[in-house]
Short mmCIF file of C-alpha atoms in Angstrom, two decimals:
data_model
loop_
_atom_site.label_atom_id
_atom_site.label_comp_id
_atom_site.label_asym_id
_atom_site.label_seq_id
_atom_site.Cartn_x
_atom_site.Cartn_y
_atom_site.Cartn_z
CA MET Z 1 167.05 56.48 -104.37
CA PRO Z 2 168.61 53.04 -105.03
CA ARG Z 3 168.50 50.62 -102.10
CA PRO Z 4 171.99 49.44 -101.16
CA ASP Z 5 171.06 45.76 -100.79
CA ARG Z 6 169.65 45.50 -104.28
CA SER Z 7 172.07 47.65 -106.14
CA SER Z 8 174.86 45.43 -107.40
CA THR Z 9 174.67 41.81 -106.21
CA GLY Z 10 174.97 39.17 -108.91
CA GLY Z 11 172.26 36.69 -109.97
CA ASN Z 12 174.10 33.62 -108.59
CA ASP Z 13 174.45 35.08 -105.18
CA GLN Z 14 170.79 35.87 -105.14
CA ARG Z 15 169.81 32.30 -106.10
CA ALA Z 16 172.08 30.76 -103.47
CA ALA Z 17 170.64 33.01 -100.85
CA LYS Z 18 167.13 32.07 -101.88
CA LEU Z 19 167.95 28.34 -101.80
CA ASP Z 20 169.48 28.74 -98.41
CA GLN Z 21 166.39 30.54 -97.26
CA LEU Z 22 164.14 27.72 -98.57
CA ARG Z 23 166.23 25.06 -96.82
CA LYS Z 24 166.05 26.99 -93.60
CA GLU Z 25 162.31 27.25 -93.91
CA ALA Z 26 161.94 23.53 -94.61
CA ARG Z 27 164.09 22.70 -91.58
CA SER Z 28 162.12 24.97 -89.34
CA ALA Z 29 158.84 23.59 -90.68
CA ASP Z 30 160.14 20.12 -89.81
CA ARG Z 31 161.05 21.29 -86.36
CA ARG Z 32 157.66 22.87 -85.95
CA ARG Z 33 155.94 19.63 -86.97
CA THR Z 34 157.96 17.59 -84.45
CA ALA Z 35 157.35 20.19 -81.81
CA SER Z 36 153.62 20.30 -82.42
CA LEU Z 37 153.46 16.49 -82.21
CA TRP Z 38 155.18 16.69 -78.85
CA VAL Z 39 152.89 19.49 -77.81
CA VAL Z 40 149.80 17.44 -78.67
CA ALA Z 41 151.19 14.30 -77.01
CA VAL Z 42 152.09 16.06 -73.79
CA ALA Z 43 148.79 17.91 -73.74
CA ILE Z 44 146.87 14.62 -74.08
CA VAL Z 45 148.89 12.96 -71.32
CA ALA Z 46 148.34 15.95 -69.03
CA LEU Z 47 144.64 15.99 -69.85
CA VAL Z 48 144.20 12.32 -69.05
CA GLY Z 49 146.19 12.83 -65.86
CA GLY Z 50 143.91 15.64 -64.81
CA LEU Z 51 140.78 13.58 -65.48
CA VAL Z 52 142.08 10.53 -63.62
CA THR Z 53 143.05 12.64 -60.60
CA TRP Z 54 139.54 14.05 -60.40
CA GLN Z 55 137.96 10.66 -60.85
CA ILE Z 56 139.99 9.19 -57.97
CA ALA Z 57 139.41 12.17 -55.69
CA ARG Z 58 135.63 12.23 -56.01
CA ASP Z 59 134.52 9.02 -54.29
CA PRO Z 60 133.51 10.14 -50.77
CA ALA Z 61 132.85 6.78 -49.15
CA GLY Z 62 136.28 5.45 -50.14
CA GLY Z 63 137.85 2.49 -48.40
CA ASP Z 64 138.65 -0.94 -49.75
CA LEU Z 65 135.52 -3.02 -49.45
CA SER Z 66 136.66 -5.80 -51.79
CA ALA Z 67 136.40 -8.28 -48.90
CA VAL Z 68 132.65 -7.71 -48.57
CA LYS Z 69 130.66 -10.82 -49.52
CA SER Z 70 127.45 -10.27 -51.47
CA TYR Z 71 124.35 -12.46 -51.45
CA ASP Z 72 121.52 -12.39 -53.99
CA ASN Z 73 118.03 -13.85 -54.26
CA LEU Z 74 117.23 -13.41 -50.59
CA GLY Z 75 113.67 -14.12 -49.45
CA ARG Z 76 111.48 -11.18 -48.52
CA GLU Z 77 108.50 -13.00 -47.03
CA HIS Z 78 107.07 -12.31 -43.59
CA VAL Z 79 106.96 -15.51 -41.57
CA THR Z 80 105.52 -15.87 -38.10
CA ALA Z 81 105.30 -19.61 -37.63
CA GLY Z 82 108.50 -21.35 -36.68
CA LYS Z 83 111.91 -19.82 -36.93
CA ALA Z 84 113.53 -19.08 -40.25
CA ASP Z 85 116.82 -20.87 -40.80
CA TYR Z 86 119.61 -18.81 -42.29
CA PRO Z 87 122.71 -20.15 -44.06
CA GLN Z 88 124.96 -17.34 -42.83
CA THR Z 89 125.81 -16.42 -39.23
CA PRO Z 90 124.56 -13.85 -38.62
CA ALA Z 91 121.88 -13.81 -41.31
CA VAL Z 92 122.39 -11.38 -44.20
CA GLY Z 93 118.75 -11.38 -45.36
CA GLY Z 94 115.89 -13.69 -46.23
CA ASP Z 95 112.40 -14.33 -44.94
CA HIS Z 96 111.80 -12.69 -41.60
CA HIS Z 97 109.33 -11.85 -38.87
CA PRO Z 98 106.79 -9.06 -39.57
CA ALA Z 99 108.22 -7.05 -36.65
CA TRP Z 100 111.64 -5.47 -37.07
CA TRP Z 101 114.01 -5.25 -34.12
CA ASN Z 102 114.44 -1.66 -32.91
CA CYS Z 103 117.86 -0.31 -33.81
CA GLY Z 104 120.23 0.27 -30.90
CA ILE Z 105 122.97 -1.29 -28.81
CA TYR Z 106 122.27 -4.68 -27.19
CA THR Z 107 124.47 -6.76 -24.92
CA GLU Z 108 122.41 -9.95 -25.29
CA GLU Z 109 121.81 -11.92 -28.46
CA ILE Z 110 118.86 -10.68 -30.51
CA PRO Z 111 116.55 -12.92 -32.60
CA GLU Z 112 117.81 -13.10 -36.20
CA TYR Z 113 114.32 -13.26 -37.77
CA HIS Z 114 113.60 -9.86 -36.21
CA ALA Z 115 117.03 -8.37 -36.98
CA VAL Z 116 116.83 -9.42 -40.65
CA HIS Z 117 113.73 -7.24 -40.96
CA SER Z 118 115.82 -4.29 -39.67
CA LEU Z 119 118.41 -5.04 -42.36
CA GLU Z 120 115.59 -4.85 -44.91
CA HIS Z 121 114.89 -1.31 -43.65
CA GLY Z 122 118.53 -0.26 -44.18
CA ALA Z 123 120.18 -1.06 -40.83
CA VAL Z 124 123.79 -2.14 -40.49
CA TRP Z 125 124.20 -4.86 -37.87
CA LEU Z 126 127.53 -5.08 -36.08
CA THR Z 127 128.04 -8.40 -34.33
CA TYR Z 128 130.83 -9.83 -32.20
CA GLU Z 129 131.82 -13.13 -30.70
CA PRO Z 130 130.89 -13.00 -26.96
CA GLY Z 131 133.91 -12.26 -24.78
CA LEU Z 132 135.22 -9.44 -26.94
CA PRO Z 133 137.60 -7.30 -24.84
CA GLN Z 134 135.86 -4.30 -23.25
CA ALA Z 135 138.06 -1.76 -25.09
CA ASP Z 136 137.09 -3.27 -28.45
CA LEU Z 137 133.43 -3.41 -27.43
CA GLU Z 138 133.53 0.32 -26.65
CA LYS Z 139 134.93 1.04 -30.11
CA LEU Z 140 132.03 -0.88 -31.65
CA GLN Z 141 129.57 0.95 -29.40
CA LYS Z 142 130.92 4.26 -30.64
CA LEU Z 143 130.52 3.13 -34.26
CA ALA Z 144 126.97 1.97 -33.49
CA SER Z 145 125.98 5.26 -31.84
CA GLN Z 146 124.06 6.49 -34.84
CA GLU Z 147 120.65 5.86 -36.31
CA PHE Z 148 119.94 2.62 -38.22
CA MET Z 149 122.59 0.62 -36.36
CA LEU Z 150 122.29 -2.64 -34.45
CA LEU Z 151 125.05 -3.98 -32.21
CA SER Z 152 124.82 -7.36 -30.49
CA PRO Z 153 126.85 -10.46 -29.64
CA VAL Z 154 126.42 -13.57 -31.81
CA LYS Z 155 127.63 -16.96 -30.60
CA GLY Z 156 129.41 -19.09 -33.16
CA GLN Z 157 130.11 -16.58 -35.90
CA ASP Z 158 133.31 -17.47 -37.72
CA SER Z 159 135.06 -14.15 -37.16
CA PRO Z 160 135.54 -11.97 -34.05
CA ILE Z 161 133.59 -9.08 -35.59
CA LYS Z 162 131.18 -8.86 -38.50
CA ALA Z 163 129.37 -6.00 -40.20
CA THR Z 164 126.17 -7.00 -41.97
CA ALA Z 165 123.72 -5.14 -44.21
CA TRP Z 166 121.00 -6.63 -46.42
CA GLY Z 167 122.88 -8.96 -48.78
CA LYS Z 168 126.31 -7.73 -47.63
CA GLN Z 169 128.72 -9.01 -45.01
CA LEU Z 170 132.25 -8.08 -43.95
CA SER Z 171 134.33 -10.13 -41.51
CA VAL Z 172 137.13 -8.38 -39.64
CA ASP Z 173 139.51 -9.42 -36.88
CA SER Z 174 139.82 -6.13 -35.04
CA ALA Z 175 137.58 -3.28 -33.87
CA ASP Z 176 140.30 -0.94 -35.15
CA ASP Z 177 139.72 -2.05 -38.75
CA THR Z 178 138.73 1.14 -40.60
CA ARG Z 179 136.72 -0.93 -43.07
CA ILE Z 180 133.94 -1.17 -40.45
CA ALA Z 181 133.32 2.58 -40.76
CA ASP Z 182 133.65 2.35 -44.56
CA PHE Z 183 131.08 -0.45 -44.56
CA ILE Z 184 128.66 1.66 -42.52
CA ARG Z 185 129.14 4.66 -44.79
CA THR Z 186 128.51 2.58 -47.88
CA TYR Z 187 125.68 0.32 -46.77
CA ARG Z 188 123.79 2.00 -43.90
CA GLN Z 189 120.55 2.93 -45.72
CA GLY Z 190 122.70 2.29 -48.79
CA PRO Z 191 121.58 1.53 -52.33
CA GLN Z 192 121.13 -2.20 -51.56
CA THR Z 193 118.36 -1.41 -49.02
CA PRO Z 194 115.14 -3.17 -50.13
CA GLU Z 195 112.84 -0.80 -48.20
CA PRO Z 196 114.51 2.61 -47.95
CA GLY Z 197 112.73 5.06 -45.67
CA ALA Z 198 111.14 2.43 -43.44
CA ALA Z 199 111.80 3.05 -39.75
CA CYS Z 200 114.15 1.27 -37.38
CA THR Z 201 112.08 2.32 -34.37
CA GLY Z 202 108.56 1.31 -33.41
CA GLY Z 203 109.27 -2.38 -34.07
CA THR Z 204 109.95 -4.74 -31.19
CA THR Z 205 112.53 -5.42 -28.51
CA THR Z 206 110.71 -8.58 -27.47
CA ASP Z 207 111.00 -11.93 -29.21
CA LEU Z 208 107.59 -12.35 -30.89
CA ALA Z 209 108.13 -15.71 -32.55
CA PRO Z 210 106.04 -18.59 -31.12
CA MET V 1 163.97 42.48 -94.42
CA THR V 2 163.84 42.31 -90.64
CA GLN V 3 164.86 39.23 -88.66
CA PRO V 4 161.88 36.92 -87.79
CA ALA V 5 160.77 37.25 -84.17
CA PRO V 6 162.71 34.87 -81.89
CA ARG V 7 160.86 31.51 -81.70
CA LEU V 8 160.43 29.24 -78.70
CA SER V 9 162.75 26.27 -78.71
CA VAL V 10 161.22 22.78 -78.95
CA SER V 11 161.70 22.17 -75.22
CA GLY V 12 160.10 25.51 -74.57
CA TRP V 13 157.08 24.48 -76.56
CA ILE V 14 156.86 21.17 -74.71
CA ALA V 15 156.97 22.89 -71.34
CA PHE V 16 154.30 25.27 -72.55
CA ALA V 17 152.18 22.37 -73.80
CA ALA V 18 152.55 20.54 -70.49
CA ALA V 19 151.35 23.60 -68.64
CA VAL V 20 148.43 24.21 -70.98
CA GLY V 21 147.54 20.51 -71.02
CA LEU V 22 147.56 20.26 -67.25
CA ALA V 23 145.42 23.34 -66.92
CA LEU V 24 143.05 22.03 -69.56
CA GLY V 25 143.00 18.56 -68.00
CA ALA V 26 142.19 19.98 -64.59
CA LEU V 27 139.50 22.17 -66.11
CA LEU V 28 137.97 19.32 -68.08
CA GLY V 29 138.17 17.06 -65.05
CA TRP V 30 136.42 19.71 -63.04
CA VAL V 31 133.72 20.11 -65.69
CA ALA V 32 133.26 16.33 -65.86
CA PHE V 33 133.57 15.26 -62.23
CA ALA V 34 133.65 18.21 -59.86
CA PRO V 35 130.90 18.12 -57.29
CA ARG V 36 128.28 20.41 -58.73
CA HIS V 37 126.59 19.26 -55.57
CA PRO V 38 127.28 19.98 -51.92
CA GLY V 39 130.28 18.04 -50.59
CA ASP V 40 130.52 15.42 -47.85
CA ASP V 41 131.48 17.99 -45.17
CA SER V 42 129.08 20.70 -46.35
CA ALA V 43 126.43 22.27 -44.14
CA ASP V 44 123.88 21.12 -46.72
CA ALA V 45 124.82 17.45 -46.29
CA GLY V 46 125.13 17.85 -42.51
CA PHE V 47 121.69 19.41 -42.36
CA ALA V 48 120.16 16.65 -44.50
CA ARG V 49 121.64 13.91 -42.29
CA ASP V 50 121.00 15.45 -38.87
CA MET V 51 117.54 16.75 -39.66
CA SER V 52 116.59 13.29 -40.97
CA GLU V 53 117.51 11.70 -37.66
CA HIS V 54 115.72 14.48 -35.77
CA HIS V 55 112.60 14.06 -37.91
CA ALA V 56 112.60 10.29 -37.41
CA GLN V 57 111.87 10.71 -33.72
CA ALA V 58 109.09 13.24 -34.39
CA VAL V 59 107.47 10.69 -36.70
CA GLU V 60 107.94 7.95 -34.10
CA MET V 61 106.33 9.99 -31.30
CA SER V 62 103.47 11.09 -33.56
CA LEU V 63 102.68 7.50 -34.54
CA LEU V 64 102.82 6.51 -30.88
CA VAL V 65 100.31 9.15 -29.71
CA MET V 66 97.93 8.39 -32.59
CA GLN V 67 97.61 4.85 -31.19
CA ARG V 68 97.08 6.13 -27.63
CA THR V 69 94.33 8.72 -27.90
CA ASP V 70 91.16 9.38 -29.89
CA ASP V 71 91.28 13.16 -29.44
CA PRO V 72 90.69 14.51 -32.98
CA ASP V 73 92.85 17.64 -32.51
CA VAL V 74 95.85 15.66 -31.30
CA VAL V 75 95.37 12.93 -33.90
CA ARG V 76 95.14 15.56 -36.66
CA LEU V 77 98.28 17.37 -35.48
CA ALA V 78 100.19 14.09 -35.07
CA SER V 79 99.08 12.97 -38.53
CA ASP V 80 100.25 16.30 -39.97
CA ILE V 81 103.67 16.03 -38.32
CA ALA V 82 104.14 12.35 -39.16
CA THR V 83 103.25 12.71 -42.84
CA SER V 84 105.08 15.99 -43.51
CA GLN V 85 108.23 15.03 -41.63
CA ALA V 86 108.35 11.56 -43.18
CA TYR V 87 108.04 13.22 -46.59
CA GLN V 88 110.82 15.65 -45.73
CA GLN V 89 113.02 12.76 -44.58
CA GLY V 90 112.54 11.25 -48.02
CA GLN V 91 113.44 14.56 -49.66
CA MET V 92 116.62 14.88 -47.61
CA GLY V 93 117.63 11.27 -48.18
CA THR V 94 117.11 11.72 -51.92
CA TRP V 95 119.32 14.81 -51.97
CA LEU V 96 122.16 12.77 -50.47
CA VAL V 97 121.66 10.08 -53.12
CA GLU V 98 121.65 12.71 -55.89
CA TRP V 99 124.75 14.31 -54.45
CA GLY V 100 126.50 10.93 -54.47
CA LEU V 101 126.93 11.01 -50.69
CA PRO V 102 126.37 8.30 -48.07
CA GLN V 103 123.45 8.66 -45.67
CA ALA V 104 125.93 8.04 -42.83
CA ARG V 105 128.00 11.00 -41.65
CA PRO V 106 131.76 11.30 -42.16
CA GLY V 107 132.20 12.60 -38.58
CA GLU V 108 130.22 13.80 -35.58
CA ARG V 109 126.61 14.97 -35.48
CA MET V 110 126.11 18.74 -35.83
CA ALA V 111 129.74 19.37 -36.86
CA TRP V 112 128.35 21.43 -39.76
CA MET V 113 126.67 23.83 -37.29
CA ALA V 114 130.02 25.11 -35.95
CA GLY V 115 129.68 28.47 -37.69
CA HIS V 116 126.13 29.05 -36.51
CA ASP V 117 125.54 31.22 -33.48
CA HIS V 118 122.74 29.20 -31.95
CA ALA V 119 120.84 29.29 -28.72
CA THR V 120 122.05 26.54 -26.42
CA MET V 121 119.54 23.95 -25.30
CA ASP V 122 119.80 21.34 -22.61
CA MET V 123 120.82 17.93 -23.88
CA PRO V 124 120.36 15.11 -21.34
CA ALA V 125 122.78 12.19 -21.39
CA GLY V 126 121.93 9.52 -23.96
CA VAL V 127 120.24 12.02 -26.26
CA PRO V 128 121.97 12.41 -29.62
CA MET V 129 120.75 15.91 -30.52
CA PRO V 130 119.03 18.84 -28.76
CA GLY V 131 115.29 18.61 -28.34
CA MET V 132 115.15 14.86 -28.73
CA ALA V 133 113.29 12.80 -26.16
CA THR V 134 115.23 10.44 -23.91
CA PRO V 135 114.64 6.68 -24.14
CA ALA V 136 112.84 6.97 -20.76
CA GLU V 137 110.50 9.62 -22.16
CA ILE V 138 109.74 7.48 -25.21
CA ALA V 139 109.02 4.55 -22.87
CA LYS V 140 106.70 6.76 -20.80
CA LEU V 141 104.83 7.92 -23.91
CA THR V 142 104.56 4.29 -24.99
CA SER V 143 102.93 3.30 -21.70
CA SER V 144 100.64 6.36 -21.41
CA ARG V 145 97.05 6.52 -22.61
CA GLY V 146 94.44 9.22 -23.21
CA LYS V 147 94.98 12.71 -21.88
CA ALA V 148 98.26 11.79 -20.15
CA ALA V 149 99.66 10.66 -23.52
CA GLU V 150 98.35 13.82 -25.23
CA VAL V 151 99.98 16.16 -22.70
CA LEU V 152 103.28 14.29 -22.73
CA TYR V 153 103.30 14.20 -26.54
CA LEU V 154 102.55 17.93 -26.81
CA GLN V 155 105.32 18.74 -24.33
CA LEU V 156 107.88 16.43 -25.93
CA MET V 157 107.00 17.63 -29.42
CA THR V 158 107.24 21.28 -28.34
CA THR V 159 110.76 20.65 -27.02
CA HIS V 160 111.52 18.73 -30.21
CA HIS V 161 110.24 21.51 -32.47
CA LEU V 162 112.05 24.30 -30.58
CA ALA V 163 115.36 22.57 -31.27
CA GLY V 164 114.18 21.64 -34.76
CA VAL V 165 113.54 25.31 -35.54
CA GLU V 166 117.02 26.14 -34.24
CA MET V 167 118.61 23.51 -36.50
CA ALA V 168 116.51 24.67 -39.45
CA ARG V 169 117.73 28.23 -38.82
CA ALA V 170 121.29 26.93 -38.91
CA GLY V 171 120.46 25.25 -42.23
CA LEU V 172 119.12 28.52 -43.54
CA ASP V 173 122.16 30.36 -42.20
CA LEU V 174 124.86 27.97 -43.43
CA GLY V 175 123.27 26.02 -46.29
CA ARG V 176 124.20 26.96 -49.85
CA ASP V 177 121.94 24.70 -51.89
CA PRO V 178 118.68 26.48 -52.83
CA GLN V 179 116.61 23.34 -52.15
CA VAL V 180 118.13 23.02 -48.68
CA ARG V 181 117.53 26.67 -47.86
CA SER V 182 113.98 26.52 -49.14
CA LEU V 183 113.09 23.43 -47.10
CA ALA V 184 114.86 24.81 -44.01
CA GLU V 185 112.77 27.96 -44.25
CA LYS V 186 109.56 25.95 -44.56
CA MET V 187 110.56 23.96 -41.47
CA VAL V 188 111.16 27.15 -39.47
CA ARG V 189 107.71 28.45 -40.39
CA ALA V 190 105.78 25.19 -40.00
CA GLN V 191 107.40 24.14 -36.73
CA SER V 192 107.20 27.64 -35.22
CA GLY V 193 103.50 27.69 -36.01
CA GLU V 194 103.03 24.24 -34.52
CA VAL V 195 104.82 25.31 -31.33
CA GLU V 196 102.20 28.05 -30.91
CA LEU V 197 99.40 25.62 -31.66
CA MET V 198 100.76 23.09 -29.17
CA THR V 199 101.11 25.77 -26.48
CA THR V 200 97.41 26.51 -26.91
CA MET V 201 96.55 22.81 -26.87
CA LEU V 202 98.53 22.33 -23.66
CA THR V 203 96.71 25.26 -22.03
CA GLU V 204 93.39 23.68 -23.02
CA ARG V 205 94.51 20.54 -21.20
CA GLY V 206 95.47 22.43 -18.04
CA SER V 207 99.18 22.13 -18.75
CA GLN V 208 101.97 24.09 -20.40
CA PRO V 209 105.20 23.64 -22.35
CA ARG V 210 108.27 22.72 -20.32
CA GLU V 211 110.18 25.67 -21.76
CA ASP V 212 109.59 29.40 -21.75
CA VAL V 213 108.52 29.34 -25.39
CA SER V 214 108.30 33.07 -26.01
CA ALA V 215 111.79 33.60 -24.53
CA ILE V 216 113.23 30.98 -26.94
CA MET V 217 111.23 31.88 -30.04
CA GLY V 218 111.40 35.64 -29.50
CA PRO V 219 108.61 38.07 -30.31
CA ASN V 220 109.60 38.12 -34.00
CA SER V 221 109.24 34.45 -34.77
CA PRO V 222 108.18 33.96 -38.39
CA SER V 223 104.84 32.50 -37.42
CA ALA V 224 104.06 35.43 -35.15
CA SER V 225 104.92 38.07 -37.70
CA THR V 226 103.56 36.57 -40.90
CA PRO V 227 100.79 34.09 -40.13
CA ALA V 228 99.12 34.70 -43.49
CA GLU V 229 102.06 33.38 -45.51
CA GLU V 230 102.00 30.07 -43.73
CA SER V 231 98.85 28.83 -45.37
CA SER V 232 100.43 29.35 -48.78
CA SER V 233 103.39 27.17 -47.82
CA THR V 234 103.15 23.98 -49.86
CA MET V 235 105.16 21.80 -47.50
CA GLY V 236 104.85 21.19 -43.84
CA GLY V 237 102.09 23.74 -43.41
CA HIS V 238 99.97 22.77 -40.47
CA SER V 239 96.27 22.30 -40.28
CA ARG V 240 95.50 25.13 -37.88
CA HIS V 241 93.88 27.24 -40.61
#
């Protein structure tokens, strides 16, 4: 049985139709190429976006600690004779007394050469200029109510409140500054600790320097 | 010839690509950065942090009594507790480092235990967690010598262990990480066994625990039911055998 579409059309018509078909195919191939370029581009952008989002979301300690000052090449010797002199107030590290100061909350000044040894064991030392308002002091006491924390007043420090770990120090103006908690989370027994695992109990609460 | 199947328009393809790309990006991001480890608020991390602090006081008290008596049984027990718990503190601290988490908590102590149906224990003011000795008790242990120090140590450590076992049970109940669950189980066994040992040692010294131990531990405590398995425990096993 003859098929109606092939029965009687002329050769010219057939060629024109074929040409038209080829042009159409070329155009759609072009479109496909453009589209696939877009597809790849958008996919890459989305992929990078996904990765960056994850990367940002995964840091648990968080907080902006860019104001933390770092100190290197700190002495680690045990010295009993005389009193070590420290360039920072309060000291951020250096030679210290063989006895560490027991972690806890103190309302009197504590000897730096003992406290520095506690820093070496991973303690964070919160200090404040004497005369800090009671409400602010209570906020610091709450922050210091965990293991490996020292809290004490320090006369003559150049900021109302400071947070100190071995080789690290942050100065803040207010007890409400959330960077204090960020500092504790990052540096309390943090990676900068020279002697991780050493205790912050069983040391001394008495000044043992001669 | 039939018409070709209707194709997606260019904008359709782009929308499709955006969706696929986002899904792929999220998946890849997850593969690359997702915590394959317990998170900051997990029971595993909470257990590691709280048990470390709890252990620290057990080590402290053990070191104190070792300097205050020559009794070989007490010195041996204290040495066992100090070395095994200090080792476990190191294990737990290392987990936190491996998990990329701070040693300091994000919130309150014991928040991770909320889902655990635990026995309540007295917690005097100034004591951070159940079972821990007060500063006054630590001061008293520090100033005691000889048998008085032994008895006080055994009583304080029994209280400490009873709460320690309870926290370890919570770790076993709520922890997901196999290492955490394994260590928590070893703690339950070792500390339960030591509570029994210390009860006997207190009786030998004409004293007794401050708590009703059998009421707290129950008749089916692991140490009571399977004493033989304890000696095969590689960690925290005590020297009673």
